[in-house]
Coordinates of C-alpha atoms in Angstrom, one line a residue:
M2 CA 65.0 136.3 115.0
R3 CA 65.9 136.3 118.6
L4 CA 65.7 139.3 119.4
A5 CA 61.7 139.8 117.8
L6 CA 61.3 136.5 119.6
S7 CA 62.7 138.3 122.4
G8 CA 60.0 141.3 121.7
L9 CA 56.8 139.7 121.4
I10 CA 57.8 137.7 125.2
L11 CA 57.9 140.6 126.4
G12 CA 54.4 142.3 125.2
S13 CA 52.9 139.0 126.3
L14 CA 54.2 138.7 130.3
M15 CA 53.7 143.2 129.6
L16 CA 49.5 141.6 128.5
G17 CA 50.0 139.6 131.6
G18 CA 50.0 142.0 134.5
I19 CA 54.1 141.8 135.1
P20 CA 54.9 144.0 138.7
A21 CA 56.6 146.8 137.6
H22 CA 60.1 146.6 139.7
A23 CA 62.3 143.2 139.6
Q24 CA 62.6 140.8 142.7
N25 CA 65.9 140.2 143.5
T26 CA 68.3 136.4 142.3
T27 CA 70.8 135.1 142.4
F28 CA 71.5 135.5 138.7
G29 CA 70.3 139.3 139.3
Q30 CA 67.9 141.2 136.8
G31 CA 67.3 139.0 133.4
M32 CA 65.6 140.1 130.7
S33 CA 62.0 138.7 130.9
G34 CA 61.8 140.9 133.8
S35 CA 61.3 138.0 136.8
G36 CA 64.8 137.8 137.6
G37 CA 65.6 133.7 136.2
S38 CA 67.4 133.9 133.0
G39 CA 69.5 137.0 133.3
M40 CA 73.3 136.1 132.6
G41 CA 74.8 138.9 134.5
G42 CA 76.5 136.9 136.6
I43 CA 75.8 134.5 139.9
R44 CA 76.0 136.2 143.5
P45 CA 77.5 133.3 145.2
A46 CA 75.5 131.9 148.4
T47 CA 77.1 131.7 151.3
A48 CA 76.6 129.3 154.0
K49 CA 76.9 129.5 157.3
K50 CA 80.1 127.5 158.8
K51 CA 79.4 125.1 162.0
A52 CA 81.6 125.0 164.7
K53 CA 84.0 122.6 165.4
P54 CA 83.6 120.4 168.3
K55 CA 85.8 120.1 170.9
V56 CA 87.8 116.6 170.7
D57 CA 88.2 114.7 174.1
P58 CA 92.2 113.9 174.1
N59 CA 91.6 110.5 175.4
M60 CA 89.6 109.3 172.9
P61 CA 91.1 107.1 170.3
V62 CA 92.3 108.5 166.4
T63 CA 90.4 106.6 164.1
H64 CA 92.7 106.8 160.7
A65 CA 90.9 106.4 157.3
A66 CA 92.2 103.5 155.4
S67 CA 94.5 103.1 152.4
G68 CA 93.3 105.1 149.4
A69 CA 90.5 106.5 151.3
S70 CA 89.0 109.7 152.3
D71 CA 90.8 111.2 155.6
T72 CA 87.5 113.3 156.7
L73 CA 85.1 109.8 156.0
M74 CA 84.8 107.1 158.0
G75 CA 83.0 103.8 156.7
G76 CA 79.5 103.4 156.7
G77 CA 76.4 101.4 155.4
E78 CA 76.0 101.5 151.5
P79 CA 75.2 104.9 149.7
T80 CA 71.5 105.8 149.5
L81 CA 69.6 107.8 146.9
P82 CA 67.5 110.5 147.9
L83 CA 63.7 110.0 148.0
K84 CA 63.1 112.3 144.7
P85 CA 67.3 112.0 143.1
L86 CA 65.7 114.3 140.3
E87 CA 64.3 117.4 142.2
M88 CA 65.8 120.6 142.1
D89 CA 65.2 123.7 144.4
D90 CA 64.5 126.8 142.7
E91 CA 68.1 128.3 142.6
L92 CA 69.3 125.3 140.8
K93 CA 66.8 126.0 138.5
A94 CA 67.6 129.4 138.0
M95 CA 70.9 127.9 137.3
I96 CA 70.5 125.7 134.8
G97 CA 69.0 125.3 131.7
S98 CA 68.8 128.2 129.8
D99 CA 68.0 128.7 126.2
M100 CA 70.5 131.5 125.1
A101 CA 72.8 131.0 123.1
L102 CA 76.4 131.2 124.4
D103 CA 78.1 133.4 121.2
E104 CA 75.6 135.5 122.3
P105 CA 75.3 136.5 125.8
E106 CA 73.7 139.4 127.8
M107 CA 76.9 142.1 128.7
G108 CA 76.8 145.4 131.0
R109 CA 74.5 143.9 133.9
S110 CA 75.3 145.1 137.1
I111 CA 74.1 142.9 139.7
A112 CA 75.3 146.0 142.4
A113 CA 73.2 149.1 140.4
G114 CA 70.2 146.8 140.3
T115 CA 67.6 146.8 137.9
E116 CA 65.3 149.5 137.1
R117 CA 62.0 149.6 135.0
D118 CA 59.7 151.7 133.6
W119 CA 56.2 150.3 132.2
Y120 CA 53.4 153.3 130.7
L121 CA 51.7 150.5 128.3
P122 CA 52.1 150.3 125.6
Y123 CA 56.0 151.7 126.6
Y124 CA 58.9 148.8 128.4
A125 CA 62.4 149.9 129.6
E126 CA 64.5 148.5 131.7
R127 CA 68.3 149.5 133.0
S128 CA 70.4 147.4 134.3
G129 CA 74.1 148.8 134.1
D130 CA 75.1 149.9 130.6
F131 CA 72.7 146.8 129.7
K132 CA 69.5 148.6 128.0
L133 CA 66.1 147.6 126.9
R134 CA 63.1 149.9 125.6
T135 CA 60.0 149.1 123.4
L136 CA 57.5 150.5 121.9
F137 CA 54.8 147.1 121.6
P138 CA 54.3 146.1 119.2
L139 CA 56.1 149.2 116.7
W140 CA 59.2 149.3 118.1
F141 CA 61.8 146.8 120.1
E142 CA 65.9 148.0 120.8
R143 CA 69.0 146.4 123.1
R144 CA 71.3 148.4 124.2
Q145 CA 74.6 146.6 125.7
P146 CA 78.3 146.3 125.8
S147 CA 79.9 144.9 122.6
Y148 CA 80.8 140.9 123.0
G149 CA 84.3 140.8 121.4
N150 CA 85.0 144.9 122.0
P151 CA 82.6 146.0 125.5
K152 CA 84.2 149.4 125.1
M153 CA 81.9 149.8 121.4
E154 CA 77.9 149.4 121.5
D155 CA 76.0 146.4 120.8
R156 CA 73.1 148.6 119.4
A157 CA 70.2 145.6 117.7
S158 CA 66.4 147.9 116.5
L159 CA 63.6 145.7 115.6
F160 CA 61.1 148.0 113.7
G161 CA 57.2 147.0 112.6
G162 CA 58.4 143.2 113.4
I163 CA 59.6 143.6 109.8
Y164 CA 62.9 145.6 109.9
Y165 CA 65.4 144.4 111.9
N166 CA 69.7 146.6 112.3
R167 CA 72.4 145.8 114.1
R168 CA 75.3 147.4 114.3
S169 CA 78.2 146.7 117.2
A170 CA 81.9 145.4 117.0
D171 CA 81.1 141.7 116.1
H172 CA 78.0 143.2 113.7
H173 CA 77.1 145.1 110.8
D174 CA 73.3 143.3 110.3
D175 CA 70.2 144.4 108.2
I176 CA 67.6 142.6 107.9
L177 CA 64.1 143.9 105.6
F178 CA 62.1 140.5 106.4
P179 CA 61.3 139.0 103.9
V180 CA 63.3 140.6 101.0
Y181 CA 66.5 141.3 102.6
W182 CA 69.2 140.1 104.5
N183 CA 72.2 141.3 105.2
L184 CA 74.2 140.2 107.9
M185 CA 78.8 141.2 108.6
D186 CA 80.7 140.1 111.8
R187 CA 84.4 139.7 111.6
D188 CA 85.3 136.7 109.2
S189 CA 82.1 136.9 106.7
R190 CA 79.3 138.8 105.3
T191 CA 76.1 137.1 103.5
T192 CA 73.6 139.1 101.4
V193 CA 69.9 137.6 100.5
I194 CA 67.8 140.1 98.5
G195 CA 64.6 137.6 97.9
P196 CA 66.5 134.9 95.1
Y197 CA 70.0 135.7 95.6
V198 CA 72.4 135.2 98.3
N199 CA 75.9 136.5 97.7
R200 CA 78.2 135.0 100.8
R201 CA 82.0 135.7 101.4
Q202 CA 84.7 134.2 103.9
M203 CA 87.8 135.4 104.8
D204 CA 91.0 134.2 106.3
G205 CA 92.3 137.0 107.5
D206 CA 93.1 139.5 104.3
E207 CA 92.1 137.1 101.3
V208 CA 88.7 135.2 100.5
S209 CA 89.0 132.0 101.9
E210 CA 84.9 130.8 101.3
T211 CA 81.9 132.1 98.4
D212 CA 78.7 131.6 97.4
D213 CA 76.7 132.8 94.8
W214 CA 73.2 131.9 94.2
L215 CA 70.3 132.4 91.9
A216 CA 67.4 130.2 93.3
P217 CA 66.4 128.1 91.1
L218 CA 68.6 129.5 88.7
Y219 CA 72.0 128.5 89.4
F220 CA 74.3 128.2 92.6
T221 CA 78.4 128.4 92.6
G222 CA 80.7 128.1 95.5
T223 CA 84.1 127.6 96.0
R224 CA 86.0 126.3 99.0
P225 CA 89.9 126.3 100.5
G226 CA 92.2 123.9 98.5
N227 CA 90.6 124.7 95.2
N228 CA 87.6 123.3 96.6
G229 CA 83.6 124.4 95.0
Y230 CA 80.9 123.7 93.2
T231 CA 78.7 125.1 90.5
I232 CA 75.1 123.5 90.0
I233 CA 72.9 125.4 87.4
P234 CA 69.4 123.2 87.4
P235 CA 67.5 124.6 83.8
L236 CA 70.6 123.4 82.3
L237 CA 70.7 120.0 84.1
T238 CA 74.7 121.4 84.5
Y239 CA 76.2 120.1 88.2
N240 CA 79.9 121.0 88.5
N241 CA 81.5 119.7 91.9
W242 CA 85.7 119.4 91.7
D243 CA 88.6 119.0 95.3
E244 CA 92.1 118.0 95.8
D245 CA 91.5 114.3 95.0
G246 CA 89.0 114.7 91.8
G247 CA 85.5 115.8 91.4
T248 CA 82.2 114.9 89.2
T249 CA 80.6 117.1 86.3
V250 CA 77.0 117.0 84.7
F251 CA 75.9 118.9 81.6
G252 CA 72.8 117.2 80.2
P253 CA 73.7 113.8 79.2
Y254 CA 76.9 114.4 79.4
F255 CA 79.3 113.5 83.0
C256 CA 82.9 113.3 83.5
S257 CA 84.0 111.7 86.6
W258 CA 87.5 111.9 87.7
E259 CA 90.2 111.1 90.4
T260 CA 93.7 113.1 91.0
G261 CA 94.0 115.5 88.2
A262 CA 93.0 119.7 88.7
N263 CA 90.0 119.0 85.9
C264 CA 88.0 116.7 83.6
D265 CA 91.6 116.3 81.6
Y266 CA 91.4 112.7 79.7
E267 CA 95.4 112.6 79.8
A268 CA 95.8 114.6 82.9
A269 CA 93.4 112.6 85.6
D270 CA 94.9 108.6 86.4
E271 CA 91.1 107.4 86.5
I272 CA 88.7 109.3 84.9
D273 CA 84.8 108.0 83.6
R274 CA 83.3 110.5 80.6
G275 CA 80.0 109.3 78.7
I276 CA 76.8 111.1 76.8
A277 CA 74.5 108.8 78.2
P278 CA 73.3 106.3 77.0
F279 CA 75.0 106.6 73.9
Y280 CA 78.4 106.8 75.2
F281 CA 80.7 105.6 76.9
W282 CA 84.7 105.8 77.9
G283 CA 87.4 106.2 80.9
H284 CA 90.6 104.7 81.8
D285 CA 92.5 104.4 84.9
E286 CA 96.8 103.2 85.6
H287 CA 95.3 100.0 84.4
S288 CA 93.2 99.5 82.2
D289 CA 90.6 101.6 78.9
Y290 CA 87.5 101.1 78.4
K291 CA 84.6 102.7 76.0
L292 CA 81.6 101.5 75.7
A293 CA 78.6 102.3 72.7
P294 CA 75.1 100.5 74.2
P295 CA 73.1 101.7 70.5
L296 CA 75.4 100.5 68.8
L297 CA 76.4 97.0 71.1
W298 CA 79.8 97.8 71.0
Y299 CA 82.2 97.5 73.6
N300 CA 86.3 97.9 73.7
T301 CA 88.7 97.4 76.7
N302 CA 92.7 97.2 76.6
D303 CA 93.9 95.9 80.4
H304 CA 97.8 97.3 80.1
I305 CA 98.7 94.3 83.0
E306 CA 98.4 91.1 81.2
A307 CA 98.7 92.8 77.3
S308 CA 95.0 92.2 76.1
S309 CA 92.3 93.7 74.3
L310 CA 88.3 92.8 73.8
T311 CA 86.2 93.9 71.7
V312 CA 82.3 93.0 71.2
V313 CA 80.5 94.1 68.6
G314 CA 76.3 92.8 69.0
P315 CA 77.1 88.7 69.0
V316 CA 80.7 88.8 67.7
Y317 CA 83.2 88.8 70.8
R318 CA 87.0 88.8 70.2
K319 CA 89.9 88.5 72.8
H320 CA 93.9 88.9 72.0
W321 CA 96.4 87.8 74.8
E322 CA 100.3 88.0 73.8
D323 CA 100.0 84.2 72.6
L324 CA 96.7 83.8 71.7
E325 CA 93.4 84.6 69.7
A326 CA 89.8 84.5 70.3
L327 CA 87.3 84.8 68.0
H328 CA 83.4 84.2 68.8
V329 CA 80.4 85.0 67.7
F330 CA 77.3 84.2 69.9
P331 CA 75.6 81.4 70.1
F332 CA 76.7 79.8 67.4
Y333 CA 80.0 80.1 66.7
Y334 CA 83.4 79.8 68.9
S335 CA 87.2 80.2 67.7
L336 CA 90.8 80.0 69.5
W337 CA 93.5 80.0 68.1
G338 CA 97.1 81.0 69.1
E339 CA 101.3 79.0 68.8
N340 CA 100.8 75.7 67.3
E341 CA 96.9 75.2 68.6
R342 CA 93.7 76.1 66.7
H343 CA 89.8 75.1 68.5
T344 CA 86.9 76.2 66.6
T345 CA 83.1 75.4 67.7
L346 CA 80.0 75.3 64.9
L347 CA 77.1 74.3 67.1
P348 CA 75.8 72.0 66.5
F349 CA 77.5 70.6 63.9
F350 CA 81.6 69.9 64.9
H351 CA 84.2 71.1 67.2
Y352 CA 87.5 70.4 65.8
G353 CA 90.9 71.5 68.5
H354 CA 94.4 70.4 67.9
Q355 CA 97.7 71.2 69.8
G356 CA 100.9 70.6 69.6
E357 CA 102.5 67.5 66.7
Q358 CA 100.0 65.3 68.0
E359 CA 96.9 66.5 70.0
S360 CA 93.6 66.5 68.3
L361 CA 90.1 66.5 69.1
F362 CA 86.9 66.2 66.3
V363 CA 83.8 65.5 67.5
N364 CA 80.5 66.0 65.9
P365 CA 76.6 64.6 66.8
L366 CA 78.0 60.9 64.6
F367 CA 80.8 60.1 66.5
L368 CA 84.6 61.8 68.5
S369 CA 87.3 61.2 67.3
A370 CA 90.5 61.9 69.8
T371 CA 94.2 61.8 69.8
G372 CA 96.4 62.4 72.9
E373 CA 100.1 63.9 73.6
K374 CA 101.0 60.8 73.6
G375 CA 99.2 59.6 70.2
E376 CA 97.4 57.3 72.5
K377 CA 93.9 57.5 70.3
T378 CA 89.8 57.6 71.3
F379 CA 87.3 57.0 69.2
V380 CA 83.3 56.7 70.3
T381 CA 80.0 56.7 68.2
W382 CA 76.8 55.2 68.8
G383 CA 76.9 51.8 71.2
Y384 CA 80.5 51.7 69.8
A385 CA 83.7 52.9 71.9
R386 CA 87.1 52.2 71.7
Y387 CA 90.8 53.6 73.2
R388 CA 94.4 52.5 72.1
G389 CA 96.8 53.6 74.1
R390 CA 99.3 52.1 76.8
T391 CA 95.7 50.4 78.3
Q392 CA 93.0 48.8 75.4
L393 CA 89.1 49.4 76.1
D394 CA 86.8 48.0 73.7
M395 CA 83.5 49.0 74.7
Y396 CA 79.9 47.2 72.5
T397 CA 76.9 49.1 74.1
P398 CA 77.1 49.9 77.3
L399 CA 77.0 45.8 78.7
V400 CA 79.9 44.5 76.8
W401 CA 83.4 45.9 78.2
H402 CA 86.8 44.4 77.1
Y403 CA 89.9 46.0 78.8
R404 CA 93.5 44.9 78.6
D405 CA 96.7 46.3 80.2
P406 CA 99.7 44.4 78.5
D407 CA 102.3 45.6 80.9
I408 CA 100.8 43.5 83.5
K409 CA 98.8 41.2 81.3
L410 CA 95.9 42.2 82.7
E411 CA 92.8 41.2 81.1
Q412 CA 89.0 41.6 82.6
E413 CA 85.5 41.3 81.0
I414 CA 82.4 42.9 81.2
Y415 CA 78.9 41.3 79.8
F416 CA 76.6 43.0 82.0
P417 CA 74.8 41.7 84.8
F418 CA 75.5 38.2 84.5
Y419 CA 79.6 37.9 83.5
M420 CA 82.3 39.3 85.1
S421 CA 86.5 38.0 84.8
R422 CA 89.8 39.7 85.1
E423 CA 93.0 37.2 85.0
S424 CA 96.3 38.2 85.2
P425 CA 99.9 36.9 87.0
R426 CA 98.6 38.0 89.9
E427 CA 95.0 36.9 90.1
D428 CA 92.3 34.7 88.7
T429 CA 88.7 36.1 89.1
K430 CA 85.6 34.8 87.7
V431 CA 81.8 36.2 89.1
Y432 CA 78.9 34.1 87.2
F433 CA 76.2 36.5 88.7
P434 CA 74.3 35.2 90.7
L435 CA 75.3 31.9 91.2
Y436 CA 78.6 31.5 91.5
A437 CA 81.7 34.4 92.2
N438 CA 85.6 32.8 92.8
S439 CA 88.3 35.2 93.5
K440 CA 92.1 34.2 93.7
R441 CA 95.1 36.1 94.7
F442 CA 97.8 33.3 93.9
G443 CA 99.6 31.9 97.3
V444 CA 97.7 35.2 99.2
S445 CA 93.8 34.6 99.4
E446 CA 90.7 32.7 97.4
T447 CA 87.1 33.6 97.9
T448 CA 84.3 31.8 96.9
F449 CA 80.8 32.4 97.3
V450 CA 77.9 30.1 96.0
T451 CA 75.0 31.5 95.9
P452 CA 74.8 35.2 97.3
F453 CA 74.0 33.2 100.9
F454 CA 77.6 30.9 101.2
Q455 CA 81.0 32.0 101.1
H456 CA 84.5 30.7 102.1
S457 CA 87.4 32.2 102.2
H458 CA 91.1 31.9 103.1
D459 CA 94.3 33.5 103.0
L460 CA 97.7 33.4 104.5
R461 CA 96.0 34.2 108.4
G462 CA 93.6 31.7 108.8
W463 CA 89.7 31.2 107.3
S464 CA 86.1 32.0 107.1
T465 CA 83.3 30.6 106.5
A466 CA 79.6 32.2 106.2
V467 CA 76.0 31.1 105.4
H468 CA 74.4 34.6 105.2
P469 CA 72.8 35.9 108.0
L470 CA 72.7 32.8 110.0
F471 CA 76.1 31.2 110.7
Y472 CA 79.6 32.5 110.4
V473 CA 82.6 30.7 112.0
G474 CA 86.5 31.3 111.7
R475 CA 89.8 32.0 112.4
N476 CA 91.8 35.4 111.8
G477 CA 95.9 34.5 113.2
Y478 CA 95.0 33.5 117.7
D479 CA 91.3 35.0 116.5
T480 CA 88.5 33.1 116.5
H481 CA 84.8 33.8 116.3
T482 CA 81.8 31.5 115.7
V483 CA 77.8 32.9 115.4
A484 CA 74.4 30.8 115.5
A485 CA 72.7 34.3 114.9
P486 CA 70.4 34.9 116.6
F487 CA 71.4 32.6 119.7
F488 CA 74.8 31.5 120.1
W489 CA 78.0 34.4 119.6
D490 CA 81.5 33.5 120.7
F491 CA 84.5 35.3 120.1
A492 CA 87.8 34.6 121.3
S493 CA 91.7 36.2 121.5
R494 CA 94.9 35.5 123.4
D495 CA 93.9 37.9 125.7
S496 CA 89.9 38.0 126.3
R497 CA 86.8 35.4 125.1
T498 CA 83.4 36.4 125.3
T499 CA 80.1 33.9 124.8
I500 CA 76.6 33.8 124.8
A501 CA 74.0 31.0 124.6
F502 CA 71.1 33.6 124.3
P503 CA 68.7 33.6 126.3
L504 CA 70.5 31.2 129.3
Y505 CA 74.6 31.7 129.1
W506 CA 76.9 34.8 129.4
R507 CA 80.4 34.1 130.2
F508 CA 83.5 37.4 129.5
A509 CA 86.7 36.2 130.9
D510 CA 89.9 38.5 129.7
K511 CA 93.1 39.1 132.3
E512 CA 91.2 41.1 134.8
S513 CA 88.2 38.9 135.5
T514 CA 85.5 36.4 134.5
T515 CA 81.9 36.6 135.0
Q516 CA 79.8 33.8 133.8
L517 CA 75.5 34.0 134.1
V518 CA 73.9 30.8 134.1
G519 CA 70.6 31.2 134.3
N520 CA 70.3 33.0 138.1
V521 CA 73.7 31.6 138.4
F522 CA 75.8 34.9 138.7
Y523 CA 79.3 33.7 139.3
K524 CA 82.4 36.2 139.0
E525 CA 86.0 35.8 140.0
R526 CA 90.0 38.3 139.7
P527 CA 92.9 38.2 140.5
V528 CA 94.1 40.0 143.7
R529 CA 96.8 40.2 145.5
H530 CA 97.7 37.0 147.8
G531 CA 95.3 35.1 146.0
T532 CA 91.7 35.0 144.1
D533 CA 88.5 36.9 144.7
W534 CA 86.0 35.5 144.1
Q535 CA 81.3 35.4 144.5
V536 CA 78.3 33.0 142.9
H537 CA 74.8 34.0 143.4
I538 CA 72.4 32.2 143.9
F539 CA 69.8 34.4 143.4
P540 CA 68.2 36.0 145.3
L541 CA 68.2 33.8 147.7
F542 CA 71.8 32.8 148.2
S543 CA 75.3 34.3 148.0
Y544 CA 78.4 33.0 149.3
G545 CA 82.1 34.9 148.7
E546 CA 86.0 34.4 149.4
T547 CA 89.1 36.6 149.7
P548 CA 92.6 35.8 150.8
N549 CA 91.9 37.4 154.1
G550 CA 87.9 36.0 154.6
H551 CA 84.7 34.8 153.4
W552 CA 81.4 36.3 153.6
W553 CA 77.7 34.1 152.7
N554 CA 74.2 36.4 152.2
I555 CA 70.8 34.2 152.9
L556 CA 68.5 37.0 150.7
Y557 CA 71.3 39.4 150.2
G558 CA 71.1 40.2 154.2
L559 CA 68.2 38.5 156.0
A560 CA 70.9 36.8 157.5
G561 CA 74.6 36.6 156.7
Y562 CA 78.2 36.5 157.8
T563 CA 81.4 37.9 157.2
R564 CA 84.7 37.3 158.3
A565 CA 88.1 39.7 157.5
G566 CA 91.2 39.0 158.6
K567 CA 90.2 38.7 162.7
Q568 CA 87.5 40.9 162.6
S569 CA 83.7 39.5 161.6
E570 CA 80.5 40.8 161.3
I571 CA 76.6 39.4 161.3
R572 CA 73.4 40.1 159.6
T573 CA 69.9 39.7 161.1
L574 CA 67.1 41.1 159.4
W575 CA 69.5 43.7 157.3
I576 CA 71.0 44.5 160.5
P577 CA 75.0 44.3 160.6
L578 CA 76.6 43.3 164.2
E579 CA 80.0 43.9 164.4
L580 CA 81.5 40.8 166.7
S581 CA 84.6 41.2 169.0
P582 CA 87.6 39.4 167.7
E583 CA 87.2 37.0 170.5
D584 CA 83.6 35.6 169.7

């Protein structure tokens, strides 16, 4: 077809008035007659060499740095041309050809040039062993040496735009457009006659690939390695297979398999088959299944855990090595095994037992259970009881009585008014909301009188509170006194904080003492060889001393004096003036 397009292009060029003689270019003469797209070879351009300038022997010799070019000197940053994508005509002729690389023009000769004859509508072109003739639009012929064997001629002809014929060392083609195609090369042959397609690909003397089609009724083919396909659309048939498996569809029947030569239930490692939507079955290395949707039936077997499952409508049946299950959704559930059984019939009852003693019975009226160690639980409307290592009785959700005989603990709750907890370790009574007392004998005691008054004492101290205003107490070496929101005092071994809001603030620790009384600020801290202290009467006057001097200010520098050892300075109008040691 490329040959036919070339003939059309030649005809259009002749109608456009192409000159009768070729113009030589770097590429020689091309098929188009303009000399710009020929494949006859590139004639190298010669450039005049510039004479090297004479070198002054007295000039210093420069050398490029390591890794740099020996012929280039360092300079400024490289710059791009104004139009970096612009190409000259010679470069354009070298690139951009749409000629297929596997179908190059052969036989053109740059030395012999190109001869052209043009006698409308006849056109001929000759260059070496390359010949092109056309009687547009009835006949077109191109002759050149064969690409695979230049000693043999490669002839391609187009007659009337519908019959194409080519003979060469590599091709044997006949096309009668659009009903007949027969294309042959060294390794393959393709024949198309209307809807029929036949293709053979050779690998040496053996056929490696085949395709046989009768569109749109039948398609089949093979590939190397036992691969192939067959498609028959009218019969809804599809078959595709390779070394790893395949898929077969025939109407409602399908089969998909892996690691097998064909759809063999025994040979394939993994297979799925079915007749949609009626029946499906399959297996893999560890399990198999069967499914019949119209019957609401499903069955599967797991060979690893040695279990099976069958579902028929609402009936569910499961088998394990040591357990069985039978359910009828949504009302009946049953599970049993060695020395155990569990049965549920909604909404009437559930019963189960396991081992020698453990059991559970539930119905709308009550619950009765026995534990593994013989403990018993009974629950009904308004009453619950538990008897085991401990004991519990509940009368409505408001009254609870709990007992632990091992530690002699007894606890009662009459919600929300009364709670008691008694044991050899403690005694707690709560009469909500007026009074509460909790004792840990020999350890601590806490008493509430109404929610506001609280007094506690233990081995480390005591505390008294009138919530939320007054708090006082001691815990070891720590004390606190709070009369909110005006007075706060917290003391420990190493520090003390006292606040009498808003006039008095005092913070003291091992590092320093800071105190504010109204507008009088005082701070002191221990330093080497003495104490560093200062006092400020905001904003009028401030005074301070250090181990080697002192200082004072009026209005923070309107007037002031500082002495540090033998150095001293005065401040007047906030300007410091250093005095000599003699002064």
